[in-house]
């Protein structure tokens, strides 16, 4: 859309109890926080942990009755199903599939037809039915106790209807108290760094928030978005729908959503506390996670057009301004292209990105992970809470360490760790 219809946005959101007219839908801001519904998109590729994630979503929610999950289960017949309980329901009826089966939508796909996470998530979001919030997580996610109340409180704390809370969750090892379900790990990630890779698109890097950024400050603004965890008002799923034409593109989905969301008027925030954690292929979980197949195994069958798909995405979101408009496929441009509320050139100017020459300013995290960006930009939040007014922000990031040697030993080690994880189809946060 060219811009958000503010009145319509405020009306989006179903409630667990009906309004005065007897309807659950269309109450929007009139719905109390503890009755606001949550839609969860959960895409899984042959992942044995999918059903554990599903159980965690419901079992650790304070109000599980308000949650509805759409599962896209891509698997072989012999693979563990996301929606088959770990134990028979007559032995343990409290499992999610047993107790909340009517709140779970399932799309089962033969894994031989799977073409990557973006298409699977596109399918999942087709099940969205006007819930107040829309969230997406990966299939190897474990939630903390009362996560739903926590994340809604964080979203409310931003005072921003257009806030999208997103980050790469920390590793699960030692992060949750087994008895209470409460988070033990207090460190948080922030999406504040990017880099160009060989195909000339931007790929996120991973960063830990500085310890002196207090949780009491609430969520802080950040430039980028992560597909591993995203929580926003439901209209985000409608206004920035998943592009179904991105077969076998992996990291591209994150910069695509980030730029498209920015252009429509959304703002990205790093959560102020952890509501979930990931099981990564490292440490005690390395062996079992590395045994989980990855969607790349189908690339030889369907991956012939990957380069054309990548060119299309880069052109649609402004990352390839040098390309002639006639040389790329425009399919889906109206639906999956940029919005009209903000120009992406403003995004590039703000964060020191030159899409024409494929270069960018380094060390952007120096501006973000200490809360400096948040303090500078939040004062321009519109009075009606409909996003940051970037028209009032005259700022261009410049690398504060440009005169120093860019790559320190720690940075080189950090980049190497990220690349190793990404080659395996996943990445876990590390301290820089």
Coordinates of N, CA and C in Angstrom, one line a residue, residues 173-398:
X173 N 20.7 -23.4 25.3 CA 21.5 -24.0 26.4 C 21.7 -23.1 27.6
X174 N 21.1 -23.6 28.7 CA 21.2 -22.9 30.0 C 20.4 -21.6 30.1
X175 N 19.5 -21.4 29.2 CA 18.8 -20.1 29.1 C 17.4 -20.1 29.8
X176 N 16.8 -21.3 30.1 CA 15.5 -21.3 30.7 C 15.6 -22.2 32.0
X177 N 15.0 -21.7 33.1 CA 14.8 -22.5 34.3 C 13.8 -23.6 34.1
X178 N 14.3 -24.8 34.2 CA 13.4 -26.0 33.8 C 12.2 -26.1 34.8
X179 N 12.3 -25.6 36.0 CA 11.2 -25.7 36.9 C 10.2 -24.5 36.8
X180 N 10.6 -23.3 36.6 CA 9.7 -22.2 36.5 C 9.4 -21.8 35.1
X181 N 10.2 -22.2 34.1 CA 10.0 -21.7 32.7 C 10.5 -20.3 32.5
X182 N 11.1 -19.7 33.5 CA 11.5 -18.3 33.3 C 12.9 -18.2 32.7
X183 N 13.1 -17.1 32.0 CA 14.4 -16.9 31.3 C 15.6 -16.7 32.3
X184 N 16.7 -17.4 32.1 CA 17.9 -17.2 32.8 C 18.9 -16.4 32.1
X185 N 18.8 -16.4 30.8 CA 19.7 -15.7 29.9 C 19.2 -14.3 29.7
X186 N 19.9 -13.3 30.1 CA 19.4 -11.9 30.1 C 20.0 -11.1 28.9
X187 N 21.1 -11.6 28.2 CA 21.6 -11.0 27.1 C 20.6 -11.1 25.9
X188 N 20.7 -10.1 25.1 CA 19.7 -10.0 23.9 C 20.4 -9.6 22.7
X189 N 19.9 -10.0 21.5 CA 20.5 -9.7 20.3 C 19.8 -8.5 19.7
X190 N 20.5 -7.8 18.8 CA 20.0 -6.6 18.1 C 20.4 -6.7 16.6
X191 N 19.5 -6.3 15.7 CA 19.7 -6.4 14.3 C 20.3 -5.1 13.8
X192 N 21.6 -4.9 13.9 CA 22.2 -3.6 13.7 C 23.3 -3.6 12.7
X193 N 23.7 -4.7 12.1 CA 24.8 -4.7 11.1 C 24.4 -5.5 9.9
X194 N 25.0 -5.1 8.8 CA 24.8 -5.8 7.5 C 26.0 -5.8 6.7
X195 N 26.1 -6.6 5.6 CA 27.2 -6.6 4.7 C 26.8 -7.1 3.4
X196 N 27.5 -6.6 2.3 CA 27.3 -7.1 1.0 C 28.0 -8.5 0.8
X197 N 27.3 -9.4 0.1 CA 28.0 -10.6 -0.2 C 28.1 -10.7 -1.7
X198 N 28.6 -11.9 -2.2 CA 29.0 -12.0 -3.6 C 27.9 -11.7 -4.6
X199 N 26.6 -12.0 -4.2 CA 25.5 -11.8 -5.1 C 25.0 -10.3 -5.0
X200 N 25.7 -9.5 -4.3 CA 25.3 -8.1 -4.2 C 24.0 -7.8 -3.6
X201 N 23.7 -8.6 -2.6 CA 22.5 -8.2 -1.7 C 23.0 -8.1 -0.3
X202 N 22.2 -7.5 0.5 CA 22.6 -7.3 1.9 C 22.2 -8.4 2.8
X203 N 23.1 -8.9 3.7 CA 22.8 -10.0 4.6 C 23.1 -9.5 6.0
X204 N 22.1 -9.9 6.9 CA 22.3 -9.4 8.3 C 23.5 -10.1 9.0
X205 N 24.1 -9.3 9.9 CA 25.0 -9.8 10.8 C 24.4 -9.8 12.2
X206 N 25.0 -10.5 13.1 CA 24.3 -10.8 14.4 C 25.1 -10.1 15.5
X207 N 24.4 -9.5 16.5 CA 25.1 -8.7 17.5 C 24.4 -8.8 18.8
X208 N 25.1 -8.6 19.9 CA 24.6 -8.6 21.2 C 24.4 -7.2 21.7
X209 N 23.3 -6.9 22.3 CA 23.1 -5.6 22.9 C 24.1 -5.3 24.0
X210 N 24.6 -4.1 24.1 CA 25.5 -3.7 25.2 C 24.8 -3.9 26.5
X211 N 25.6 -4.4 27.5 CA 25.0 -4.7 28.8 C 24.4 -3.5 29.5
X212 N 24.9 -2.3 29.2 CA 24.4 -1.1 29.9 C 23.1 -0.6 29.3
X213 N 22.6 -1.3 28.2 CA 21.2 -0.9 27.7 C 20.2 -1.7 28.6
X214 N 19.6 -1.0 29.5 CA 18.8 -1.6 30.5 C 17.5 -2.1 29.9
X215 N 17.0 -3.2 30.5 CA 15.7 -3.8 30.0 C 14.6 -2.8 30.3
X216 N 14.8 -2.0 31.4 CA 13.8 -1.1 31.8 C 13.5 0.0 30.7
X217 N 14.5 0.2 29.8 CA 14.3 1.2 28.8 C 13.2 0.7 27.8
X218 N 12.9 -0.6 27.8 CA 12.0 -1.1 26.8 C 12.6 -1.5 25.5
X219 N 11.9 -1.9 24.5 CA 12.5 -2.2 23.2 C 13.2 -1.0 22.6
X220 N 14.3 -1.2 21.9 CA 15.0 -0.1 21.3 C 14.9 -0.2 19.8
X221 N 14.9 0.9 19.1 CA 14.9 0.9 17.6 C 16.1 0.3 17.0
X222 N 16.0 -0.4 15.9 CA 17.1 -1.0 15.2 C 16.8 -0.9 13.7
X223 N 17.8 -1.0 12.8 CA 17.5 -0.8 11.4 C 16.9 -2.1 10.7
X224 N 17.2 -3.3 11.2 CA 16.9 -4.5 10.4 C 15.9 -5.4 11.1
X225 N 15.5 -6.4 10.3 CA 14.5 -7.3 10.7 C 15.0 -8.8 10.6
X226 N 14.5 -9.6 11.5 CA 15.0 -11.1 11.5 C 13.8 -12.0 11.3
X227 N 13.9 -13.0 10.4 CA 12.9 -13.9 10.1 C 12.7 -14.9 11.3
X228 N 13.7 -15.0 12.1 CA 13.7 -16.0 13.2 C 12.7 -15.7 14.3
X229 N 12.4 -14.4 14.5 CA 11.4 -14.0 15.5 C 10.9 -12.7 15.1
X230 N 9.6 -12.6 14.9 CA 8.9 -11.3 14.5 C 7.6 -11.2 15.2
X231 N 7.3 -10.1 15.8 CA 6.0 -9.9 16.5 C 5.5 -8.5 16.2
X232 N 4.3 -8.4 15.7 CA 3.8 -7.1 15.3 C 2.2 -7.1 15.3
X233 N 1.6 -5.9 15.1 CA 0.2 -5.9 14.9 C -0.2 -6.7 13.7
X234 N -1.4 -7.2 13.7 CA -1.8 -8.1 12.6 C -1.7 -7.5 11.2
X235 N -1.9 -6.2 11.1 CA -1.9 -5.5 9.8 C -0.5 -5.6 9.1
X236 N 0.6 -5.9 9.9 CA 1.9 -6.1 9.3 C 1.8 -7.3 8.3
X237 N 1.1 -8.4 8.7 CA 1.0 -9.6 7.8 C 0.3 -9.3 6.5
X238 N -0.6 -8.3 6.6 CA -1.4 -7.9 5.4 C -0.6 -6.9 4.5
X239 N 0.0 -5.9 5.2 CA 0.7 -4.9 4.4 C 2.0 -5.2 3.9
X240 N 2.7 -6.3 4.5 CA 4.0 -6.7 4.0 C 3.9 -8.2 3.9
X241 N 3.1 -8.7 2.9 CA 2.9 -10.2 2.8 C 4.2 -10.9 2.3
X242 N 4.4 -12.1 2.6 CA 5.5 -12.9 2.2 C 5.4 -13.1 0.7
X243 N 6.5 -12.8 0.0 CA 6.7 -13.0 -1.5 C 6.7 -14.5 -1.8
X244 N 5.8 -14.9 -2.6 CA 5.7 -16.4 -2.9 C 6.7 -16.7 -4.1
X245 N 7.3 -15.7 -4.7 CA 8.2 -16.0 -5.8 C 9.7 -16.0 -5.5
X246 N 10.0 -16.3 -4.3 CA 11.4 -16.3 -3.8 C 11.9 -17.7 -3.5
X247 N 11.7 -18.6 -4.5 CA 12.1 -20.0 -4.3 C 13.7 -20.1 -4.1
X248 N 14.0 -20.8 -3.1 CA 15.4 -21.1 -2.8 C 16.3 -19.9 -2.4
X249 N 15.6 -18.8 -2.0 CA 16.3 -17.7 -1.5 C 16.1 -17.7 0.0
X250 N 17.3 -17.5 0.7 CA 17.3 -17.7 2.2 C 17.5 -16.3 2.9
X251 N 18.7 -15.8 2.9 CA 18.9 -14.6 3.6 C 18.2 -13.4 2.9
X252 N 17.9 -13.5 1.7 CA 17.2 -12.4 1.0 C 15.8 -12.0 1.6
X253 N 15.2 -13.0 2.2 CA 13.9 -12.7 2.8 C 14.0 -11.6 3.9
X254 N 15.1 -11.5 4.6 CA 15.2 -10.6 5.7 C 15.4 -9.1 5.2
X255 N 16.2 -8.9 4.2 CA 16.4 -7.5 3.7 C 15.1 -7.1 2.9
X256 N 14.5 -8.1 2.3 CA 13.3 -7.8 1.5 C 12.2 -7.3 2.5
X257 N 11.9 -8.0 3.5 CA 10.9 -7.6 4.5 C 11.3 -6.3 5.2
X258 N 12.5 -6.2 5.5 CA 13.0 -5.0 6.2 C 12.7 -3.7 5.4
X259 N 13.1 -3.7 4.1 CA 13.0 -2.6 3.2 C 11.5 -2.3 2.9
X260 N 10.8 -3.4 2.6 CA 9.4 -3.2 2.2 C 8.6 -2.7 3.4
X261 N 8.9 -3.3 4.6 CA 8.2 -2.8 5.8 C 8.5 -1.3 6.1
X262 N 9.7 -1.0 6.0 CA 10.1 0.4 6.2 C 9.4 1.3 5.2
X263 N 9.3 0.9 4.0 CA 8.6 1.8 3.0 C 7.1 1.9 3.2
X264 N 6.5 1.0 3.9 CA 5.1 1.1 4.2 C 4.9 1.9 5.4
X265 N 5.9 2.0 6.3 CA 5.8 2.8 7.5 C 6.0 2.1 8.8
X266 N 6.6 0.8 8.8 CA 6.9 0.1 10.0 C 8.2 0.4 10.6
X267 N 8.4 0.2 11.9 CA 9.7 0.5 12.6 C 10.1 -0.8 13.3
X268 N 11.3 -1.1 13.3 CA 11.8 -2.4 13.9 C 12.5 -2.1 15.3
X269 N 12.2 -3.0 16.2 CA 12.7 -2.8 17.6 C 13.4 -4.1 18.0
X270 N 14.4 -4.0 18.8 CA 15.0 -5.2 19.5 C 14.2 -5.4 20.8
X271 N 13.7 -6.6 21.1 CA 13.0 -6.8 22.3 C 13.8 -6.5 23.6
X272 N 13.1 -6.0 24.6 CA 13.8 -5.7 25.8 C 14.0 -6.9 26.7
X273 N 13.4 -8.0 26.5 CA 13.7 -9.2 27.2 C 13.4 -10.4 26.3
X274 N 14.0 -11.5 26.6 CA 13.9 -12.7 25.8 C 12.6 -13.5 26.1
X275 N 11.8 -13.7 25.1 CA 10.5 -14.5 25.4 C 10.7 -15.9 24.8
X276 N 11.8 -16.1 24.0 CA 12.0 -17.5 23.5 C 13.5 -17.6 23.2
X277 N 13.9 -18.9 22.9 CA 15.3 -19.2 22.6 C 15.3 -20.3 21.5
X278 N 16.4 -20.4 20.8 CA 16.6 -21.3 19.7 C 17.5 -22.5 20.1
X279 N 17.3 -23.6 19.5 CA 18.2 -24.7 19.6 C 19.1 -24.7 18.4
X280 N 20.4 -24.3 18.6 CA 21.3 -24.2 17.5 C 22.2 -25.4 17.4
X281 N 22.8 -25.6 16.2 CA 23.7 -26.7 16.0 C 25.1 -26.3 16.6
X282 N 25.1 -26.3 17.9 CA 26.4 -25.9 18.6 C 26.4 -26.6 20.0
X283 N 27.5 -26.7 20.5 CA 27.6 -27.3 21.9 C 26.9 -28.6 22.0
X284 N 26.1 -28.8 23.1 CA 25.5 -30.0 23.4 C 24.4 -30.4 22.4
X285 N 24.0 -29.5 21.5 CA 23.0 -29.8 20.5 C 23.5 -29.9 19.1
X286 N 24.8 -29.8 19.0 CA 25.4 -29.7 17.6 C 25.1 -31.0 16.8
X287 N 25.3 -32.1 17.4 CA 25.1 -33.4 16.6 C 23.7 -33.6 16.2
X288 N 22.8 -33.4 17.1 CA 21.4 -33.7 16.8 C 20.8 -32.7 15.8
X289 N 21.2 -31.4 15.9 CA 20.7 -30.4 15.0 C 21.3 -30.5 13.6
X290 N 22.6 -30.9 13.6 CA 23.2 -31.0 12.2 C 22.6 -32.2 11.5
X291 N 21.9 -33.1 12.2 CA 21.3 -34.3 11.5 C 20.0 -33.9 10.9
X292 N 19.4 -32.7 11.2 CA 18.2 -32.3 10.6 C 18.4 -31.9 9.2
X293 N 17.7 -32.5 8.2 CA 17.9 -32.1 6.8 C 17.6 -30.6 6.5
X294 N 18.2 -30.1 5.5 CA 17.9 -28.7 5.1 C 17.2 -28.7 3.7
X295 N 16.4 -27.6 3.5 CA 15.7 -27.5 2.2 C 16.6 -27.5 1.0
X296 N 17.9 -27.2 1.2 CA 18.8 -27.1 0.0 C 18.9 -28.4 -0.7
X297 N 18.5 -29.5 -0.1 CA 18.6 -30.8 -0.7 C 17.7 -30.9 -2.0
X298 N 16.7 -30.0 -2.1 CA 15.8 -30.0 -3.3 C 16.3 -29.0 -4.4
X299 N 17.4 -28.3 -4.1 CA 17.7 -27.2 -5.0 C 18.1 -27.7 -6.5
X300 N 18.6 -28.9 -6.6 CA 19.0 -29.5 -7.9 C 17.7 -29.7 -8.7
X301 N 16.6 -29.9 -8.1 CA 15.3 -30.2 -8.8 C 14.7 -28.9 -9.3
X302 N 14.7 -27.9 -8.4 CA 13.9 -26.7 -8.7 C 14.7 -25.4 -8.7
X303 N 16.0 -25.4 -8.5 CA 16.8 -24.2 -8.3 C 17.4 -23.6 -9.5
X304 N 17.0 -24.0 -10.7 CA 17.6 -23.4 -11.9 C 17.4 -21.9 -12.1
X305 N 16.3 -21.4 -11.5 CA 16.0 -20.0 -11.7 C 16.3 -19.1 -10.5
X306 N 17.2 -19.6 -9.7 CA 17.5 -18.8 -8.5 C 18.1 -17.4 -8.8
X307 N 19.0 -17.4 -9.8 CA 19.6 -16.1 -10.1 C 18.6 -15.1 -10.6
X308 N 17.7 -15.5 -11.4 CA 16.6 -14.6 -11.9 C 15.7 -14.2 -10.7
X309 N 15.4 -15.1 -9.8 CA 14.6 -14.7 -8.6 C 15.3 -13.7 -7.8
X310 N 16.6 -13.9 -7.6 CA 17.4 -13.0 -6.8 C 17.4 -11.6 -7.4
X311 N 17.6 -11.5 -8.7 CA 17.7 -10.3 -9.4 C 16.3 -9.6 -9.3
X312 N 15.2 -10.3 -9.4 CA 13.9 -9.7 -9.3 C 13.7 -9.0 -8.0
X313 N 14.1 -9.8 -6.9 CA 13.9 -9.2 -5.5 C 14.8 -8.0 -5.3
X314 N 16.0 -8.0 -5.7 CA 16.9 -6.9 -5.5 C 16.4 -5.6 -6.3
X315 N 15.9 -5.8 -7.5 CA 15.3 -4.7 -8.2 C 14.1 -4.2 -7.6
X316 N 13.2 -5.0 -7.1 CA 11.9 -4.6 -6.6 C 12.1 -3.8 -5.3
X317 N 13.2 -4.0 -4.5 CA 13.3 -3.4 -3.2 C 14.4 -2.3 -3.3
X318 N 14.9 -2.0 -4.5 CA 15.9 -0.9 -4.6 C 17.3 -1.2 -4.4
X319 N 17.7 -2.5 -4.4 CA 19.1 -2.8 -4.2 C 19.9 -2.9 -5.5
X320 N 19.2 -2.9 -6.6 CA 19.9 -2.9 -7.9 C 19.4 -1.8 -8.8
X321 N 19.6 -0.5 -8.4 CA 19.1 0.6 -9.2 C 19.8 0.7 -10.6
X322 N 20.9 0.0 -10.8 CA 21.6 0.1 -12.0 C 20.9 -0.8 -13.1
X323 N 20.0 -1.7 -12.7 CA 19.4 -2.6 -13.6 C 18.4 -1.9 -14.5
X324 N 18.4 -2.2 -15.8 CA 17.3 -1.6 -16.6 C 16.0 -2.2 -16.2
X325 N 15.0 -1.4 -16.1 CA 13.7 -1.8 -15.6 C 13.1 -3.0 -16.5
X326 N 13.5 -3.2 -17.7 CA 13.0 -4.2 -18.6 C 13.7 -5.5 -18.5
X327 N 14.8 -5.6 -17.7 CA 15.5 -6.9 -17.7 C 15.2 -7.8 -16.6
X328 N 14.2 -7.5 -15.7 CA 13.8 -8.4 -14.6 C 12.3 -8.6 -14.6
X329 N 12.0 -9.8 -14.0 CA 10.6 -10.2 -14.0 C 9.8 -9.4 -13.0
X330 N 8.7 -8.8 -13.4 CA 7.9 -7.9 -12.6 C 6.8 -8.6 -11.9
X331 N 6.7 -9.9 -12.0 CA 5.6 -10.7 -11.4 C 5.5 -10.4 -9.9
X332 N 4.2 -10.0 -9.5 CA 4.0 -9.7 -8.1 C 4.5 -8.4 -7.6
X333 N 4.9 -7.5 -8.5 CA 5.5 -6.3 -8.0 C 4.6 -5.4 -7.2
X334 N 3.3 -5.3 -7.6 CA 2.3 -4.5 -7.0 C 2.1 -5.0 -5.5
X335 N 2.1 -6.3 -5.3 CA 1.8 -6.9 -4.0 C 3.1 -7.0 -3.2
X336 N 4.2 -7.3 -3.8 CA 5.4 -7.6 -3.0 C 6.5 -6.6 -3.2
X337 N 6.2 -5.5 -3.8 CA 7.2 -4.4 -4.0 C 7.2 -3.4 -2.8
X338 N 7.7 -2.3 -3.1 CA 7.8 -1.2 -2.0 C 6.5 -0.5 -1.9
X339 N 6.3 0.1 -0.6 CA 5.2 0.9 -0.3 C 5.5 2.3 -0.7
X340 N 4.5 3.2 -0.3 CA 4.7 4.6 -0.7 C 4.8 5.6 0.5
X341 N 4.8 5.0 1.7 CA 4.8 5.9 2.9 C 6.2 6.5 3.1
X342 N 7.3 5.8 2.8 CA 8.6 6.2 2.9 C 9.4 5.7 1.7
X343 N 10.4 6.5 1.3 CA 11.3 6.0 0.2 C 12.5 5.3 0.8
X344 N 12.9 4.2 0.1 CA 14.0 3.4 0.6 C 15.3 4.1 0.5
X345 N 15.3 5.2 -0.4 CA 16.5 6.0 -0.4 C 16.8 6.6 0.9
X346 N 15.7 6.9 1.7 CA 15.9 7.5 3.0 C 16.6 6.4 3.9
X347 N 16.2 5.2 3.8 CA 16.8 4.1 4.6 C 18.3 4.0 4.3
X348 N 18.6 4.0 3.0 CA 20.0 3.9 2.6 C 20.8 5.1 3.1
X349 N 20.2 6.3 3.0 CA 20.9 7.5 3.5 C 21.2 7.4 5.0
X350 N 20.1 7.0 5.8 CA 20.2 6.9 7.2 C 21.4 6.0 7.7
X351 N 21.5 4.8 7.0 CA 22.4 3.8 7.5 C 23.6 3.6 6.7
X352 N 23.9 4.5 5.8 CA 25.2 4.5 5.1 C 25.3 3.4 4.1
X353 N 24.2 3.2 3.3 CA 24.3 2.1 2.3 C 24.2 2.7 0.9
X354 N 25.1 2.3 0.0 CA 25.2 2.8 -1.3 C 24.8 1.6 -2.3
X355 N 23.5 1.4 -2.6 CA 23.2 0.3 -3.5 C 23.7 0.3 -4.9
X356 N 24.1 1.5 -5.4 CA 24.6 1.6 -6.7 C 26.0 1.0 -6.8
X357 N 26.8 1.4 -5.8 CA 28.2 1.0 -5.8 C 28.5 -0.3 -5.0
X358 N 27.4 -0.7 -4.3 CA 27.4 -2.0 -3.5 C 28.4 -1.9 -2.3
X359 N 28.4 -0.7 -1.6 CA 29.3 -0.5 -0.5 C 28.4 0.0 0.7
X360 N 28.9 0.0 1.9 CA 28.2 0.5 3.0 C 29.2 0.9 4.1
X361 N 28.7 1.8 5.0 CA 29.5 2.2 6.1 C 29.5 1.0 7.1
X362 N 30.7 0.8 7.7 CA 30.8 -0.3 8.7 C 30.5 0.2 10.1
X363 N 30.4 -0.8 11.0 CA 30.3 -0.5 12.4 C 29.0 0.3 12.8
X364 N 27.9 0.0 12.0 CA 26.6 0.6 12.3 C 26.1 0.3 13.7
X365 N 26.6 -0.8 14.3 CA 26.2 -1.2 15.6 C 26.6 -0.2 16.7
X366 N 27.7 0.6 16.4 CA 28.2 1.6 17.3 C 27.1 2.7 17.5
X367 N 26.2 2.8 16.5 CA 25.1 3.8 16.6 C 23.8 3.2 17.2
X368 N 23.7 1.8 17.2 CA 22.5 1.2 17.5 C 22.5 0.5 18.9
X369 N 23.6 -0.3 19.1 CA 23.5 -1.2 20.3 C 23.7 -0.6 21.6
X370 N 23.9 0.7 21.6 CA 24.0 1.4 22.9 C 22.7 2.3 23.1
X371 N 21.8 2.2 22.2 CA 20.5 3.0 22.3 C 20.6 4.4 21.7
X372 N 21.7 4.7 21.1 CA 21.8 6.1 20.5 C 20.8 6.3 19.4
X373 N 20.6 5.4 18.5 CA 19.7 5.5 17.4 C 18.3 5.7 18.0
X374 N 18.0 4.8 19.0 CA 16.6 4.9 19.7 C 16.4 6.3 20.3
X375 N 17.3 6.8 21.0 CA 17.1 8.1 21.7 C 17.0 9.2 20.6
X376 N 17.7 9.1 19.5 CA 17.6 10.2 18.5 C 16.3 10.1 17.7
X377 N 15.9 8.9 17.4 CA 14.8 8.8 16.5 C 13.4 8.7 17.2
X378 N 13.3 8.2 18.4 CA 12.0 8.0 19.0 C 11.3 9.3 19.3
X379 N 12.1 10.4 19.4 CA 11.4 11.7 19.7 C 10.6 12.2 18.5
X380 N 10.7 11.5 17.4 CA 10.0 11.8 16.2 C 8.8 10.8 15.9
X381 N 8.4 10.1 17.0 CA 7.3 9.2 16.9 C 6.0 10.1 16.7
X382 N 5.2 9.8 15.7 CA 4.0 10.6 15.5 C 3.1 10.7 16.7
X383 N 2.4 11.8 16.9 CA 1.5 11.9 18.0 C 0.4 10.9 18.1
X384 N 0.0 10.4 16.9 CA -1.0 9.3 16.9 C -0.4 7.9 17.0
X385 N 0.9 7.8 17.2 CA 1.5 6.5 17.3 C 1.7 5.7 16.1
X386 N 1.5 6.4 14.9 CA 1.6 5.7 13.6 C 3.0 5.8 13.0
X387 N 4.0 5.4 13.8 CA 5.3 5.3 13.2 C 6.2 6.5 13.4
X388 N 7.5 6.3 13.2 CA 8.5 7.4 13.3 C 8.3 8.3 12.0
X389 N 8.3 9.6 12.2 CA 8.3 10.5 11.1 C 9.7 10.8 10.6
X390 N 10.2 10.0 9.6 CA 11.6 10.1 9.2 C 11.8 11.4 8.4
X391 N 10.7 12.1 8.0 CA 10.8 13.3 7.3 C 11.5 14.4 8.2
X392 N 11.4 14.2 9.5 CA 12.0 15.1 10.4 C 13.4 14.8 10.9
X393 N 13.9 13.7 10.3 CA 15.2 13.2 10.7 C 16.2 13.5 9.7
X394 N 17.2 14.3 10.0 CA 18.3 14.6 9.0 C 19.6 14.0 9.6
X395 N 19.8 12.8 9.2 CA 20.9 12.0 9.8 C 21.5 11.1 8.7
X396 N 22.8 11.0 8.7 CA 23.5 10.0 7.8 C 24.6 9.4 8.6
X397 N 24.5 8.1 8.8 CA 25.5 7.4 9.6 C 26.9 7.4 8.8
X398 N 27.9 7.6 9.5 CA 29.3 7.5 9.1 C 30.1 6.6 10.0

